[in-house]
């Protein structure tokens, strides 16, 4: 398996623009997680899905952030409008069904909002 | 939310020496996991230890878990330059599919 795939790897945009990050989880994994990592706040869980259904989005910082998982092999994280403080590395991870199990991370998307 | 706290925040040692990192947590857990993150990369799972286990080995890695003290340690023996990375602990619970992450220890191996 190719592992978790994220695109783009790098994104530079201007404040106010819409940003869409994409993720393809490992085939057969039932859980998908979106994280944000910054130097100041470390690794933060934004939202996670089970069988394409959002389970907990309490980590989504604001209404400007939204996430979807239209099918088992694809998820998006959208920021609209983007702000400089959204600059971070965004990771997608997937895991099998067992609670609290091992998570497999993608390479991340480094987002810079100017 | 972060439950795990790694100690130290940063560690710099000579190649060939052993590196020890510690993790403390607050609530009861089902398992504790260690991950490595190389600069600019995603996190990679290293090892998982269950709450009913006290010690686990994987190659040059040795993990211990003391549930009475709510703490774990990761020992890397005979360190190599390629071990330079940040190391994170994460705790898993039966009732929750989330992992609770620590802030990480930055390890630098000097050649």
Tab-separated table of C-alpha atoms in Angstrom:
chain	number	residue	atom	x	y	z
A	1	UNK	CA	0.000	0.000	0.000
A	2	UNK	CA	1.219	3.523	-0.743
A	3	UNK	CA	0.389	4.803	2.708
A	4	UNK	CA	-1.601	7.928	3.464
A	5	UNK	CA	-1.386	10.398	0.604
A	6	UNK	CA	-1.769	14.132	1.035
A	7	UNK	CA	-1.811	16.937	-1.468
A	8	UNK	CA	-0.521	19.467	-1.997
A	9	UNK	CA	2.717	19.095	-0.027
A	10	UNK	CA	3.182	22.836	0.106
A	11	UNK	CA	0.673	25.629	-0.276
A	12	UNK	CA	1.337	29.332	-0.211
A	13	UNK	CA	-1.649	31.603	-0.409
A	14	UNK	CA	-2.740	35.089	0.455
A	15	UNK	CA	-4.986	36.028	3.323
A	16	UNK	CA	-8.633	35.726	2.424
A	17	UNK	CA	-8.176	32.986	-0.147
A	18	UNK	CA	-9.806	29.580	0.079
A	19	UNK	CA	-7.505	26.653	0.751
A	20	UNK	CA	-8.358	22.998	0.197
A	21	UNK	CA	-6.189	20.215	1.526
A	22	UNK	CA	-6.688	16.649	0.352
A	23	UNK	CA	-6.126	13.246	1.866
A	24	UNK	CA	-6.361	9.653	0.714
A	25	UNK	CA	-6.271	7.221	3.649
A	26	UNK	CA	-4.909	3.699	3.608
A	27	UNK	CA	-7.375	1.341	1.992
A	28	UNK	CA	-9.418	-0.532	4.572
A	29	UNK	CA	-8.868	1.929	7.387
A	30	UNK	CA	-12.105	3.010	9.011
A	31	UNK	CA	-10.842	6.091	10.835
A	32	UNK	CA	-9.438	9.293	9.422
A	33	UNK	CA	-7.944	12.102	11.474
A	34	UNK	CA	-6.966	15.662	10.578
A	35	UNK	CA	-4.263	17.291	12.705
A	36	UNK	CA	-2.553	20.656	12.737
A	37	UNK	CA	1.003	21.101	13.986
A	38	UNK	CA	2.646	24.370	14.978
A	39	UNK	CA	5.645	25.218	17.100
A	40	UNK	CA	3.487	27.075	19.595
A	41	UNK	CA	0.631	24.600	20.014
A	42	UNK	CA	2.183	21.297	19.038
A	43	UNK	CA	0.011	18.614	17.460
A	44	UNK	CA	-3.714	19.369	17.617
A	45	UNK	CA	-6.523	17.084	16.551
A	46	UNK	CA	-8.992	19.028	14.420
A	47	UNK	CA	-11.574	16.406	13.477
A	48	UNK	CA	-11.927	12.701	12.938
A	49	UNK	CA	-14.200	10.489	10.862
A	50	UNK	CA	-15.428	6.934	11.217
A	51	UNK	CA	-16.733	5.267	8.065
A	52	UNK	CA	-16.914	8.682	6.395
A	53	UNK	CA	-19.006	10.206	9.199
A	54	UNK	CA	-17.571	13.048	11.303
A	55	UNK	CA	-17.426	11.882	14.914
A	56	UNK	CA	-15.751	14.715	16.770
A	57	UNK	CA	-15.064	18.145	15.311
A	58	UNK	CA	-14.527	19.923	18.614
A	59	UNK	CA	-10.961	20.703	17.626
A	60	UNK	CA	-11.916	22.687	14.558
A	61	UNK	CA	-10.812	26.177	15.516
A	62	UNK	CA	-13.452	28.255	13.784
A	63	UNK	CA	-16.298	28.167	11.321
A	64	UNK	CA	-13.766	29.041	8.654
A	65	UNK	CA	-12.631	25.415	8.850
A	66	UNK	CA	-14.667	22.595	7.372
A	67	UNK	CA	-13.937	18.965	6.559
A	68	UNK	CA	-15.667	16.386	4.448
A	69	UNK	CA	-15.245	12.752	3.634
A	70	UNK	CA	-17.464	11.950	0.650
A	71	UNK	CA	-16.193	8.378	0.395
A	72	UNK	CA	-13.837	5.941	2.087
A	73	UNK	CA	-10.859	6.957	-0.015
A	74	UNK	CA	-10.967	10.721	0.063
A	75	UNK	CA	-11.223	13.582	2.524
A	76	UNK	CA	-10.803	17.342	2.312
A	77	UNK	CA	-10.053	20.053	4.819
A	78	UNK	CA	-11.093	23.490	3.684
A	79	UNK	CA	-10.235	26.890	5.126
A	80	UNK	CA	-12.282	29.815	3.884
A	81	UNK	CA	-11.213	32.553	4.247
A	82	UNK	CA	-7.648	31.791	5.238
A	83	UNK	CA	-5.704	33.911	7.724
A	84	UNK	CA	-1.973	34.166	8.507
A	85	UNK	CA	-2.502	32.395	11.846
A	86	UNK	CA	-3.660	29.319	9.939
A	87	UNK	CA	-0.091	28.809	8.760
A	88	UNK	CA	0.927	25.371	9.974
A	89	UNK	CA	1.585	21.827	8.847
A	90	UNK	CA	-1.628	19.878	8.411
A	91	UNK	CA	-1.502	16.112	8.737
A	92	UNK	CA	-3.979	13.469	7.811
A	93	UNK	CA	-3.799	10.074	9.534
A	94	UNK	CA	-5.799	6.889	9.272
A	95	UNK	CA	-6.231	3.845	11.466
A	96	UNK	CA	-8.097	0.580	11.719
A	97	UNK	CA	-11.190	0.106	13.813
A	98	UNK	CA	-9.662	-0.739	17.170
A	99	UNK	CA	-9.927	2.002	19.799
A	100	UNK	CA	-6.818	3.994	20.461
A	101	UNK	CA	-4.809	2.026	17.940
A	102	UNK	CA	-1.824	2.874	15.828
A	103	UNK	CA	-2.257	5.771	13.443
A	104	UNK	CA	-0.574	6.074	10.075
A	105	UNK	CA	0.335	9.586	9.065
A	106	UNK	CA	0.638	11.238	5.701
A	107	UNK	CA	3.603	13.470	4.852
A	108	UNK	CA	1.648	16.615	5.671
A	109	UNK	CA	0.787	19.832	3.872
A	110	UNK	CA	2.806	22.877	4.844
A	111	UNK	CA	0.454	25.839	4.570
A	112	UNK	CA	1.713	29.403	4.517
A	113	UNK	CA	-0.835	32.208	4.497
A	114	UNK	CA	0.672	35.588	3.673
B	1	UNK	CA	-5.998	18.281	24.280
B	2	UNK	CA	-2.595	17.082	25.386
B	3	UNK	CA	-2.271	14.585	28.168
B	4	UNK	CA	1.267	13.368	27.693
B	5	UNK	CA	4.209	15.411	28.756
B	6	UNK	CA	7.591	14.428	27.466
B	7	UNK	CA	10.746	15.037	29.361
B	8	UNK	CA	13.207	16.404	28.442
B	9	UNK	CA	11.968	18.811	25.785
B	10	UNK	CA	15.306	18.517	24.030
B	11	UNK	CA	18.219	16.106	24.281
B	12	UNK	CA	21.595	16.206	22.588
B	13	UNK	CA	23.991	13.252	22.862
B	14	UNK	CA	26.960	11.750	21.076
B	15	UNK	CA	26.502	9.003	18.541
B	16	UNK	CA	26.773	5.630	20.187
B	17	UNK	CA	25.359	6.772	23.517
B	18	UNK	CA	21.957	5.738	24.811
B	19	UNK	CA	19.044	8.180	24.757
B	20	UNK	CA	16.238	8.083	27.276
B	21	UNK	CA	13.007	10.017	26.986
B	22	UNK	CA	10.150	10.051	29.439
B	23	UNK	CA	6.434	10.552	29.127
B	24	UNK	CA	3.891	11.212	31.841
B	25	UNK	CA	0.128	11.131	31.469
B	26	UNK	CA	-2.909	11.907	33.578
B	27	UNK	CA	-5.779	9.504	33.021
B	28	UNK	CA	-6.143	5.734	32.795
B	29	UNK	CA	-5.110	4.300	29.470
B	30	UNK	CA	-5.466	1.228	27.296
B	31	UNK	CA	-2.097	1.645	25.641
B	32	UNK	CA	0.775	4.052	25.168
B	33	UNK	CA	2.509	4.579	21.854
B	34	UNK	CA	5.710	6.220	20.734
B	35	UNK	CA	6.111	7.950	17.393
B	36	UNK	CA	9.071	9.508	15.626
B	37	UNK	CA	8.956	12.573	13.421
B	38	UNK	CA	11.864	13.452	11.201
B	39	UNK	CA	12.165	17.075	10.194
B	40	UNK	CA	9.580	17.974	7.575
B	41	UNK	CA	7.931	14.575	7.654
B	42	UNK	CA	4.872	12.909	9.114
B	43	UNK	CA	4.885	10.914	12.321
B	44	UNK	CA	5.881	7.276	12.179
B	45	UNK	CA	4.684	4.712	14.704
B	46	UNK	CA	7.539	3.053	16.602
B	47	UNK	CA	6.066	0.882	19.296
B	48	UNK	CA	2.875	0.285	21.294
B	49	UNK	CA	2.769	-0.987	24.850
B	50	UNK	CA	-0.476	-2.104	26.437
B	51	UNK	CA	-1.527	-1.146	29.932
B	52	UNK	CA	-0.999	-4.701	31.190
B	53	UNK	CA	2.575	-4.787	29.909
B	54	UNK	CA	5.594	-3.422	31.753
B	55	UNK	CA	8.307	-3.572	29.139
B	56	UNK	CA	8.593	-4.048	25.413
B	57	UNK	CA	11.499	-4.237	22.981
B	58	UNK	CA	11.809	-3.547	19.293
B	59	UNK	CA	15.299	-3.599	17.841
B	60	UNK	CA	17.275	-0.856	19.604
B	61	UNK	CA	14.133	0.479	21.277
B	62	UNK	CA	13.045	-0.395	24.781
B	63	UNK	CA	9.841	0.963	26.248
B	64	UNK	CA	8.723	0.687	29.836
B	65	UNK	CA	5.357	1.516	31.314
B	66	UNK	CA	4.539	2.161	34.955
B	67	UNK	CA	0.790	2.602	35.267
B	68	UNK	CA	1.016	3.300	38.989
B	69	UNK	CA	3.139	6.347	38.245
B	70	UNK	CA	1.388	7.085	34.970
B	71	UNK	CA	4.685	7.255	33.158
B	72	UNK	CA	6.614	5.627	30.352
B	73	UNK	CA	10.159	5.782	29.087
B	74	UNK	CA	11.665	5.205	25.673
B	75	UNK	CA	15.274	4.070	25.526
B	76	UNK	CA	17.203	4.113	22.264
B	77	UNK	CA	20.433	2.170	22.601
B	78	UNK	CA	23.596	2.764	20.584
B	79	UNK	CA	22.192	5.913	19.004
B	80	UNK	CA	22.903	6.816	15.384
B	81	UNK	CA	22.813	10.095	13.523
B	82	UNK	CA	19.679	8.844	11.763
B	83	UNK	CA	17.889	8.768	15.132
B	84	UNK	CA	17.877	12.564	15.134
B	85	UNK	CA	14.183	13.425	15.229
B	86	UNK	CA	11.358	14.451	17.518
B	87	UNK	CA	9.752	11.713	19.567
B	88	UNK	CA	6.152	11.832	20.726
B	89	UNK	CA	4.213	9.713	23.129
B	90	UNK	CA	0.479	9.210	22.686
B	91	UNK	CA	-2.043	7.455	24.888
B	92	UNK	CA	-5.009	5.444	23.721
B	93	UNK	CA	-8.138	4.507	25.614
B	94	UNK	CA	-10.772	1.817	25.105
B	95	UNK	CA	-13.583	4.339	25.046
B	96	UNK	CA	-12.063	6.771	22.619
B	97	UNK	CA	-10.627	6.441	19.145
B	98	UNK	CA	-8.534	9.534	19.579
B	99	UNK	CA	-4.955	9.462	20.732
B	100	UNK	CA	-3.869	12.031	23.276
B	101	UNK	CA	-0.507	13.466	22.331
B	102	UNK	CA	2.434	14.856	24.225
B	103	UNK	CA	4.488	17.844	23.135
B	104	UNK	CA	7.483	15.770	22.061
B	105	UNK	CA	11.190	15.470	22.795
B	106	UNK	CA	13.632	16.768	20.233
B	107	UNK	CA	16.601	14.398	20.031
B	108	UNK	CA	19.858	15.406	18.364
B	109	UNK	CA	22.581	12.833	17.813
B	110	UNK	CA	25.965	14.402	17.292
B	111	UNK	CA	28.325	12.478	15.007
